[in-house]
CSV table of C-alpha atoms and ligand atoms in Angstrom, one decimal:
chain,number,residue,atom,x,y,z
A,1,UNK,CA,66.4,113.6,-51.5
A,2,UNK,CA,69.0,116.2,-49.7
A,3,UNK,CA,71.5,115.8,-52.2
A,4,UNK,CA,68.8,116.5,-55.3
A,5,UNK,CA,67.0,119.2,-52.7
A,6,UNK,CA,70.4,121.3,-52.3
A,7,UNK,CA,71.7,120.8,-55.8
A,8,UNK,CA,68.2,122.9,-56.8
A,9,UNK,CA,69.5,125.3,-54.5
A,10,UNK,CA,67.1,124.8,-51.5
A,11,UNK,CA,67.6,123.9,-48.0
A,12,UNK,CA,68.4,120.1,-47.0
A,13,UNK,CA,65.1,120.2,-44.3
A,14,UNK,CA,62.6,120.8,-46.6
A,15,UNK,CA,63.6,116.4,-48.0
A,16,UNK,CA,61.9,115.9,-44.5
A,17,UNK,CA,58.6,117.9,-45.8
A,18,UNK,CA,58.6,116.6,-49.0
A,19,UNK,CA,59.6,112.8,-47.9
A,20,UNK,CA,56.3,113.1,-45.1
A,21,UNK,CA,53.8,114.1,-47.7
A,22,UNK,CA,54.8,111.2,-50.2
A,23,UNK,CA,54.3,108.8,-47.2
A,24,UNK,CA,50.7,110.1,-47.1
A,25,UNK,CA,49.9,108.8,-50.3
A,26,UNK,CA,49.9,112.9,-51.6
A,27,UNK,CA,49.8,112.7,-55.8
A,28,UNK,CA,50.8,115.9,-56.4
A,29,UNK,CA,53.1,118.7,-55.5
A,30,UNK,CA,50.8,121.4,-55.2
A,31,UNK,CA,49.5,119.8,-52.0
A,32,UNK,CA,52.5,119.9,-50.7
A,33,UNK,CA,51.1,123.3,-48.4
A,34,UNK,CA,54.3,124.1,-46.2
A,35,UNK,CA,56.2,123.8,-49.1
A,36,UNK,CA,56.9,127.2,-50.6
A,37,UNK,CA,55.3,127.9,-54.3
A,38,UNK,CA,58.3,128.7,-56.1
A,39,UNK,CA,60.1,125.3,-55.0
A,40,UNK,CA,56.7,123.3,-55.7
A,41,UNK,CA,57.0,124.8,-59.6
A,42,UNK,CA,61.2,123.5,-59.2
A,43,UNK,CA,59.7,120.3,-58.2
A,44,UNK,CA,56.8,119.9,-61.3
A,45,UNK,CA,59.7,121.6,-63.9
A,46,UNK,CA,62.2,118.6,-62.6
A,47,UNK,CA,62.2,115.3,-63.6
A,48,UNK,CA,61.1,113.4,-60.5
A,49,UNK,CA,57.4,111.7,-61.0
A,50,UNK,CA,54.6,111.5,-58.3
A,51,UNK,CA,52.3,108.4,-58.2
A,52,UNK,CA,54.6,106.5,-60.9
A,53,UNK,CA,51.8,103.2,-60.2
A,54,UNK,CA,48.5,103.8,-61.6
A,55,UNK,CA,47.0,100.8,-61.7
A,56,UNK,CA,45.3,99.2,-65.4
A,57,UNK,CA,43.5,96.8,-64.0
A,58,UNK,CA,41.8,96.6,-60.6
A,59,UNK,CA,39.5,92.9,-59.8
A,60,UNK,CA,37.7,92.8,-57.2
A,61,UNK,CA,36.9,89.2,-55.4
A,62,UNK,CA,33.0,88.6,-55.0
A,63,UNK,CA,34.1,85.9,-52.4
A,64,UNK,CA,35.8,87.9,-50.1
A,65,UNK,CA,36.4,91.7,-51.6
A,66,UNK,CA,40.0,90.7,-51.9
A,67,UNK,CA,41.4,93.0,-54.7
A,68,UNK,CA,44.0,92.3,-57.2
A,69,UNK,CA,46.2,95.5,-59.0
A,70,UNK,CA,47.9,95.4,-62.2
A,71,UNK,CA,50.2,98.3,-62.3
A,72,UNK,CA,52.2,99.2,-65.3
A,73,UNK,CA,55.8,100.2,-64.5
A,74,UNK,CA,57.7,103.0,-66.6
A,75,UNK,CA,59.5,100.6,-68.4
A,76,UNK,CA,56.3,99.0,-70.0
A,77,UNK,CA,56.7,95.9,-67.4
A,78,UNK,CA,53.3,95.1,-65.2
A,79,UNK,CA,53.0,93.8,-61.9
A,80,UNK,CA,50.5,92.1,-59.7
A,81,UNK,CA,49.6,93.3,-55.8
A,82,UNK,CA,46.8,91.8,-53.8
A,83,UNK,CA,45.3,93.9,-51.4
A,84,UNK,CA,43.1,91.7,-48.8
A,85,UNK,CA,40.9,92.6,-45.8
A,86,UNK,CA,41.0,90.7,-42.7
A,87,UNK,CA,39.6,91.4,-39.0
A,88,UNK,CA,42.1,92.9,-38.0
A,89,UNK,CA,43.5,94.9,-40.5
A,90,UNK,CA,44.2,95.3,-44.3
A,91,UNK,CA,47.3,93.6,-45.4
A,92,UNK,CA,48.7,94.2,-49.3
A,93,UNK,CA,50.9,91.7,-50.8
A,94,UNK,CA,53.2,93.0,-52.4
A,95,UNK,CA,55.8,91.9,-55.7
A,96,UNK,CA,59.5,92.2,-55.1
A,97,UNK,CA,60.9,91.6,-58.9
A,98,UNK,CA,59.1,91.7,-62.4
A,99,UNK,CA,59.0,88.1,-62.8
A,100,UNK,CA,61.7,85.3,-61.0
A,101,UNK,CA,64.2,83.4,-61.9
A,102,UNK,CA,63.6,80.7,-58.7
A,103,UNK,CA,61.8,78.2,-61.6
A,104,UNK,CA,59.7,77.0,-59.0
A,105,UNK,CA,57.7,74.0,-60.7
A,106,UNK,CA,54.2,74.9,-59.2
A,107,UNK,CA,54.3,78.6,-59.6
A,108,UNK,CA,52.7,81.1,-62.1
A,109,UNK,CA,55.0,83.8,-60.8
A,110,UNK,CA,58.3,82.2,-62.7
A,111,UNK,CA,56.8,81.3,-65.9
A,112,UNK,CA,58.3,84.3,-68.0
A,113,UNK,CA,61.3,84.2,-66.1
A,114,UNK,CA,63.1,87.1,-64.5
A,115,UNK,CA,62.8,90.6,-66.1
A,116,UNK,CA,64.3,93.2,-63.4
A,117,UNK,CA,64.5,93.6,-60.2
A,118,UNK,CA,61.9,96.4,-58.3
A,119,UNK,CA,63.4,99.6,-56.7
A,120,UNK,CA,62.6,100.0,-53.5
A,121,UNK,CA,60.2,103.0,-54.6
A,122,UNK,CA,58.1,100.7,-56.7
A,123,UNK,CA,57.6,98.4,-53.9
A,124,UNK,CA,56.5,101.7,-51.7
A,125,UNK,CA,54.4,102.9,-54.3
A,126,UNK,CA,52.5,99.7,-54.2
A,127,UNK,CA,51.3,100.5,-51.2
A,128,UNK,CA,50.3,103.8,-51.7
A,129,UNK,CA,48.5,103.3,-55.1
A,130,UNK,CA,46.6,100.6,-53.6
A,131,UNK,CA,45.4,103.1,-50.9
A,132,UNK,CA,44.4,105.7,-52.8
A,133,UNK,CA,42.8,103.3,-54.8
A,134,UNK,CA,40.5,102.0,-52.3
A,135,UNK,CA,40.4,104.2,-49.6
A,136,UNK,CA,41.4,102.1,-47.3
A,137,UNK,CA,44.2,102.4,-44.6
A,138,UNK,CA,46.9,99.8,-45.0
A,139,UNK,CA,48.7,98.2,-41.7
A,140,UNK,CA,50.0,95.1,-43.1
A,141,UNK,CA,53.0,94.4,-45.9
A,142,UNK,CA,53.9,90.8,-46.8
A,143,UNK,CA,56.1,90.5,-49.4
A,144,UNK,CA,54.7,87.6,-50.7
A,145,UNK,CA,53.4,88.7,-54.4
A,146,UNK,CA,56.0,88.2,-57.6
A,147,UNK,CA,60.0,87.6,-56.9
A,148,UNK,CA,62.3,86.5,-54.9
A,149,UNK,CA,63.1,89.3,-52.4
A,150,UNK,CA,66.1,87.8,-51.5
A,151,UNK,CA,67.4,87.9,-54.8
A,152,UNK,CA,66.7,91.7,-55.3
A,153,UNK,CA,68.6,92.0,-51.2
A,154,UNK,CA,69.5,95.6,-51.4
A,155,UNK,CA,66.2,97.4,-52.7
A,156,UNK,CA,64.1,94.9,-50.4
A,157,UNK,CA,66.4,96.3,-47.2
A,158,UNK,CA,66.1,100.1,-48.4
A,159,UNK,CA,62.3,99.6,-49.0
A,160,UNK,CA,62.1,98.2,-45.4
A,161,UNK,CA,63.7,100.7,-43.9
A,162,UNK,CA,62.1,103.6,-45.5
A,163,UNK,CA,58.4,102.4,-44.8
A,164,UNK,CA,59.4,101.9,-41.2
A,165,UNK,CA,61.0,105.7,-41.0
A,166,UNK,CA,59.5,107.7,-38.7
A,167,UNK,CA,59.3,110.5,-40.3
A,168,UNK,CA,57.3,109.1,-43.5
A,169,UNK,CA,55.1,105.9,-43.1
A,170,UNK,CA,56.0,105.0,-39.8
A,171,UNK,CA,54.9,101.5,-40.5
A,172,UNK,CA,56.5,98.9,-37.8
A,173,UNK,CA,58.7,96.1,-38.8
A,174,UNK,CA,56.9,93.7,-36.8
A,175,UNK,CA,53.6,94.6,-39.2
A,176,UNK,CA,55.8,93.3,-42.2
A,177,UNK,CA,56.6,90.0,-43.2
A,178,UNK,CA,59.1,88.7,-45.9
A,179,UNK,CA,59.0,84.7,-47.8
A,180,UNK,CA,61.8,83.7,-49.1
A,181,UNK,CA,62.2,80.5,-51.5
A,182,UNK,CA,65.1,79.7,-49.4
A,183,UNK,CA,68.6,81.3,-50.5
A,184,UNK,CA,70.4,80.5,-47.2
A,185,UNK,CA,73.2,82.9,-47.1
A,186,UNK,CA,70.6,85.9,-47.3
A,187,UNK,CA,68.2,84.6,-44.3
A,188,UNK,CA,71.1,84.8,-41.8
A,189,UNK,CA,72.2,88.1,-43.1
A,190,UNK,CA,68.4,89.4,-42.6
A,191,UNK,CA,68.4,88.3,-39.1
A,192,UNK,CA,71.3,90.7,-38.1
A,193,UNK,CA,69.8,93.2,-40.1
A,194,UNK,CA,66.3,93.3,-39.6
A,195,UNK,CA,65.4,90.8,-36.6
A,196,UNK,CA,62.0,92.6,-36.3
A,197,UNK,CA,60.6,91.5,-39.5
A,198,UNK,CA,58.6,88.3,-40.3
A,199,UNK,CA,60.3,85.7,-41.7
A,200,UNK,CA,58.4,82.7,-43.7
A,201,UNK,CA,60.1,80.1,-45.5
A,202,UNK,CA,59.0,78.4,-48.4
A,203,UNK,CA,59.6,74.9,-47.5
A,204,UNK,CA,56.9,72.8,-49.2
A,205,UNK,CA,59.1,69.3,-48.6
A,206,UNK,CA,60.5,67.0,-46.1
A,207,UNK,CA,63.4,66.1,-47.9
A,208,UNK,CA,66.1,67.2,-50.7
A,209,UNK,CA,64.4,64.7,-53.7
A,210,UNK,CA,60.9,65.7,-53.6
A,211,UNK,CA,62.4,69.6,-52.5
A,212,UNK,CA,64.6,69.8,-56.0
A,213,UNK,CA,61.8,68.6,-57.6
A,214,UNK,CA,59.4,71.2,-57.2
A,215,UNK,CA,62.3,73.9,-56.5
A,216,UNK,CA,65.0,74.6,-58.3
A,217,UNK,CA,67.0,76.6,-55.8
A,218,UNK,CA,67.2,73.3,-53.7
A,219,UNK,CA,70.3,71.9,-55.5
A,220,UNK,CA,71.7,75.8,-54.7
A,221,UNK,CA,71.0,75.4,-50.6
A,222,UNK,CA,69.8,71.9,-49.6
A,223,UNK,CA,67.3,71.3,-46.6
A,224,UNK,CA,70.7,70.9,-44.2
A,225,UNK,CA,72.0,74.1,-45.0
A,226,UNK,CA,68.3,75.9,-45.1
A,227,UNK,CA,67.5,74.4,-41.8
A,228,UNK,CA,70.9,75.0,-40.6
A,229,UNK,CA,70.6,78.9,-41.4
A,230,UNK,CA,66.8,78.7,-39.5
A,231,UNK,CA,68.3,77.8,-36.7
A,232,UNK,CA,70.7,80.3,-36.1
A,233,UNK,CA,68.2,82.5,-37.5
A,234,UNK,CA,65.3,81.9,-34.7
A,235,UNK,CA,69.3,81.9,-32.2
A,236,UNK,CA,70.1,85.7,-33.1
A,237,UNK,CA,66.3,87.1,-33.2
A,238,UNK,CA,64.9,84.8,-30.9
A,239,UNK,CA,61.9,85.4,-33.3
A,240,UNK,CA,59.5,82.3,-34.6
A,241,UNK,CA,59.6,81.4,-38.4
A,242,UNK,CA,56.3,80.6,-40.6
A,243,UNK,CA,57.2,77.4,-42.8
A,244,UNK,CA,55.2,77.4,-45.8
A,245,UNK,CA,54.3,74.2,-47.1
A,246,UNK,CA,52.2,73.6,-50.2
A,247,UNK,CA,50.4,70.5,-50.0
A,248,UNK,CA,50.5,69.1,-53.7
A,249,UNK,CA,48.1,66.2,-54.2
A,250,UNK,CA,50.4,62.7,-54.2
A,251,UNK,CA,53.4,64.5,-53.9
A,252,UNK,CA,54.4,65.8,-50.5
A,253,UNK,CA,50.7,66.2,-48.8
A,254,UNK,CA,50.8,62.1,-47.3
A,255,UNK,CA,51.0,61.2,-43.6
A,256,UNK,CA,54.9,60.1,-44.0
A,257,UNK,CA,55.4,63.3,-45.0
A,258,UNK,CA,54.2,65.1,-42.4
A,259,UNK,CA,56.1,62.7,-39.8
A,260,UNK,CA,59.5,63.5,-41.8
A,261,UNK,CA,58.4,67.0,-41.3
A,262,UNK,CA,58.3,66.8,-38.0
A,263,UNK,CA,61.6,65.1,-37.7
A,264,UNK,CA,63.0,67.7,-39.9
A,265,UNK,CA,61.9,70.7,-37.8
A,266,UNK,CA,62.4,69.5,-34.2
A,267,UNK,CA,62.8,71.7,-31.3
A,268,UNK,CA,63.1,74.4,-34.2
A,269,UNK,CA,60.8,77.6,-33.0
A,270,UNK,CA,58.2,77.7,-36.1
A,271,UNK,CA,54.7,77.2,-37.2
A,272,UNK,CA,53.9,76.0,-40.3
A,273,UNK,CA,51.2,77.5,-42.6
A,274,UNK,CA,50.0,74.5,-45.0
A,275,UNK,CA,48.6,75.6,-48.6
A,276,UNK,CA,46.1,73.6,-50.3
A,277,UNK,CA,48.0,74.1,-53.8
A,278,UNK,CA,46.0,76.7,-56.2
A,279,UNK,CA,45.7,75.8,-59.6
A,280,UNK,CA,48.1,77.2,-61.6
A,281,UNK,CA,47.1,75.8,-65.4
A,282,UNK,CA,50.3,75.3,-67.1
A,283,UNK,CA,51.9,73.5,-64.0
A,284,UNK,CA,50.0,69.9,-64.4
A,285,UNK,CA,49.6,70.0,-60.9
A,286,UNK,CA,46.8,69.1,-58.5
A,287,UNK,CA,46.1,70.4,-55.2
A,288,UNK,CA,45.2,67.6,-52.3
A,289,UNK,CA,41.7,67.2,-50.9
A,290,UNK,CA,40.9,69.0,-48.0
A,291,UNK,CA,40.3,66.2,-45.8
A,292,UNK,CA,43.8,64.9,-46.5
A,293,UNK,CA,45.4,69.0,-46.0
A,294,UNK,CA,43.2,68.2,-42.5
A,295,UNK,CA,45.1,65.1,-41.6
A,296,UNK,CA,48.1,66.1,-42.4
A,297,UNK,CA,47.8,69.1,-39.7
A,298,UNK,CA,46.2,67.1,-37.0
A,299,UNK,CA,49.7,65.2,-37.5
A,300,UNK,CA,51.8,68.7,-37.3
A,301,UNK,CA,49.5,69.5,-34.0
A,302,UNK,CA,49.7,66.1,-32.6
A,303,UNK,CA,53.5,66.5,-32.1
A,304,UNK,CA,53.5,69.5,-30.9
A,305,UNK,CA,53.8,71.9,-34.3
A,306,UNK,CA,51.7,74.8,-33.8
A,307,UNK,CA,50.5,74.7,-37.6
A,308,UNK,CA,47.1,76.1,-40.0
A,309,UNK,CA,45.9,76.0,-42.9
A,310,UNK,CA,46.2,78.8,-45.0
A,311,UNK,CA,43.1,81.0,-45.6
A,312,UNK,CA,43.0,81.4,-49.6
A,313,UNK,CA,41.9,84.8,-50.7
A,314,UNK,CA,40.8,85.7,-54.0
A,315,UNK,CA,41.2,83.0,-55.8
A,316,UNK,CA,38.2,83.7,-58.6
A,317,UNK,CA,40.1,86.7,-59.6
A,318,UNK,CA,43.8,84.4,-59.6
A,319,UNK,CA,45.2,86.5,-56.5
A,320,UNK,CA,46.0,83.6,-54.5
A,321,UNK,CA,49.6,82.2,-53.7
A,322,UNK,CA,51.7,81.2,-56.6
A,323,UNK,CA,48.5,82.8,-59.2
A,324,UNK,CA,50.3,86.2,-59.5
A,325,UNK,CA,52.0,86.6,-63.3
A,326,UNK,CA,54.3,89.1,-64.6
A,327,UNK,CA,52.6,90.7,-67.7
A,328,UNK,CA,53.1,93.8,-70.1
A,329,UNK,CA,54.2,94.8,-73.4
A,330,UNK,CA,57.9,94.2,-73.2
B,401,SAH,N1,59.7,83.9,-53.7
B,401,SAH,C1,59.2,84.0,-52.4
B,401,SAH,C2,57.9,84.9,-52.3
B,401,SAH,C3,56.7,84.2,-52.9
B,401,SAH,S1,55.6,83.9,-51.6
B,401,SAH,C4,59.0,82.6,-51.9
B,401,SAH,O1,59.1,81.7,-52.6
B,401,SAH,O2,58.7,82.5,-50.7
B,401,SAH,C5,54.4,83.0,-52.4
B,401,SAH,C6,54.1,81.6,-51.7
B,401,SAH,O3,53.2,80.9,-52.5
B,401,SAH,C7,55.4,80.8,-51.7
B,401,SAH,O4,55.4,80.0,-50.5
B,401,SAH,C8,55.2,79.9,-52.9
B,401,SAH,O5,56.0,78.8,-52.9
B,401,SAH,C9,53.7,79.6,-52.8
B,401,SAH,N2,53.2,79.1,-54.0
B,401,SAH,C10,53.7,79.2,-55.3
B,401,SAH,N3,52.8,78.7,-56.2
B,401,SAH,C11,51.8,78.2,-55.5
B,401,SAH,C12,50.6,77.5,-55.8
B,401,SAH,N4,50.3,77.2,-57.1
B,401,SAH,N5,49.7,77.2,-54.8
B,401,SAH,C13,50.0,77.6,-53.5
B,401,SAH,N6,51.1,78.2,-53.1
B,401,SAH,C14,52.0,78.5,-54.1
């Protein structure tokens, strides 16, 4: 923003302006006040856009007011956010990529395969459109909606950094939490750069056959070398990871399972979050019974594995995990 500030002839310091009102959700730059006039019209002449993500489609959840955005990028792409309201807070979840390339076997998210990768803007912007949406504050990011943010690395880390600046959104890491499928290379690399952040692994099996059947990027970074990089993860941050694991009726959700679970993650500092599968139509998959999800996590506790089950939210409008779809006209 210096560089495009100075080469319209203006000072570096007003970036600093400019880059605090956009991190208060402002839509246009006539409400940009301590900015002078004549740079605002410099600004509205240029070709930089304000509030890029309106979004087409807003659903709100009669179960529990969750709400789902479609936003229509400039490219004619559309992505899914899920904006959801919880005691303490509001948390949006947030897409990473148009589409994913990860092929996962139970997910709605993959289906069209990859399209592009999100700038770090549109993961921002998000954010903001949801709040000026809904009037409601925001305090929570997972990036948990379309994509693999591991596979789109560099925008992910610039987005990261750029909500947490002081000077704009000034939202802190620890209020942020990234999943990744599991590319194993990437999760040590995050825990040098941003050991503050959340860290949930999508897991979802005990071992490599049942794991490269439901997910591709298994026979890419088996369950050694995933675990292997968790551990030296939760060694540099000292920080606990949250193991997803999908319990998918007659596949991975039966008391065996769970005790090669626990084998697998010994003396490893986690919890693990345990999702009743959501129906995903095209995936011929079914989700397990509650009473069995129960069982299964008074196994995880009774050996000592702080785990839950995972609250779903908005699941009559398709906004819960592994519902989100890539959509749009191109
Ligand atoms: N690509 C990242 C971010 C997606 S997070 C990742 O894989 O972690 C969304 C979570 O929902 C992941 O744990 C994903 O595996 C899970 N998920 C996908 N499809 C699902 C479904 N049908 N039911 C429940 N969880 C699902």
């Amino acid at each position: 923003m210096e560089a495009f500030l100075e080469s319209l002839g203006e000072p570096k310091f007003r970036a600093k302006q400019i880059f605090a009102w956009l991190y208060r959700g402002t839509e246009s730059f006539e409400q940009m006040s301590n900015v002078p006039v004549s740079l605002r019209e410099k600004l509205v002449e240029s070709d930089v856009n304000l509030g890029i993500m309106k979004p087409i489609k807003v659903q709100c959840s009669k179960l529990d007011g969750t709400r789902k955005y479609l936003f229509e990028l400039y490219d004619g792409n559309a992505i899914e956010s899920v904006l959801m309201k919880y005691k303490y807070g509001n948390t949006i979840c947030i897409s990473s990529q148009a589409g994913c390339r990860m092929g996962c076997k139970f997910c709605a998210s993959t289906i069209g395969g990859l399209r592009r990768n999100l700038t770090a803007g549109e993961m921002s912007e998000q954010l903001l459109a949801a709040e000026r949406q809904s009037g409601e504050h925001i305090n929570h990011i997972v990036v948990m909606g379309t994509g693999e943010p591991f596979d789109n690395y560099e925008n992910l880390s610039a987005f990261i950094k750029i909500i947490n600046d002081k000077a704009g959104r000034n939202l802190g890491m620890r209020n942020i939490t990234v999943s990744t499928c599991g590319l194993a290379p990437a999760i040590e690399k995050f825990a040098y750069d941003f050991p503050q952040v959340n860290l949930a692994i999508s897991l979802h099996a005990p071992d490599d056959k049942i794991r490269s059947s439901m997910m591709p990027v298994n026979k890419r970074y088996n369950i050694h070398e995933l675990i292997g990089a968790c551990r030296r993860y939760t060694d540099i941050t000292s920080r606990r990871i949250t193991f997803e694991y999908t319990l998918v009726r007659g596949v991975n959700d039966s008391l065996h399972h769970a005790e090669e679970l626990c084998k697998l993650l010994k003396g490893l500092l986690c919890h693990v979050n345990l999702i009743p599968l959501n129906k995903v139509l095209e995936t011929g998959f079914d989700t397990t019974a509650r009473k069995d999800a129960e069982r299964f996590l008074d196994f995880l506790e009774s050996k000592g594995i702080p785990a839950t089950i995972r609250r779903e939210m908005g699941d009559d409008i398709d906004g819960a995990c592994g519902q989100l779809r890539l959509s749009g006209k191109k």
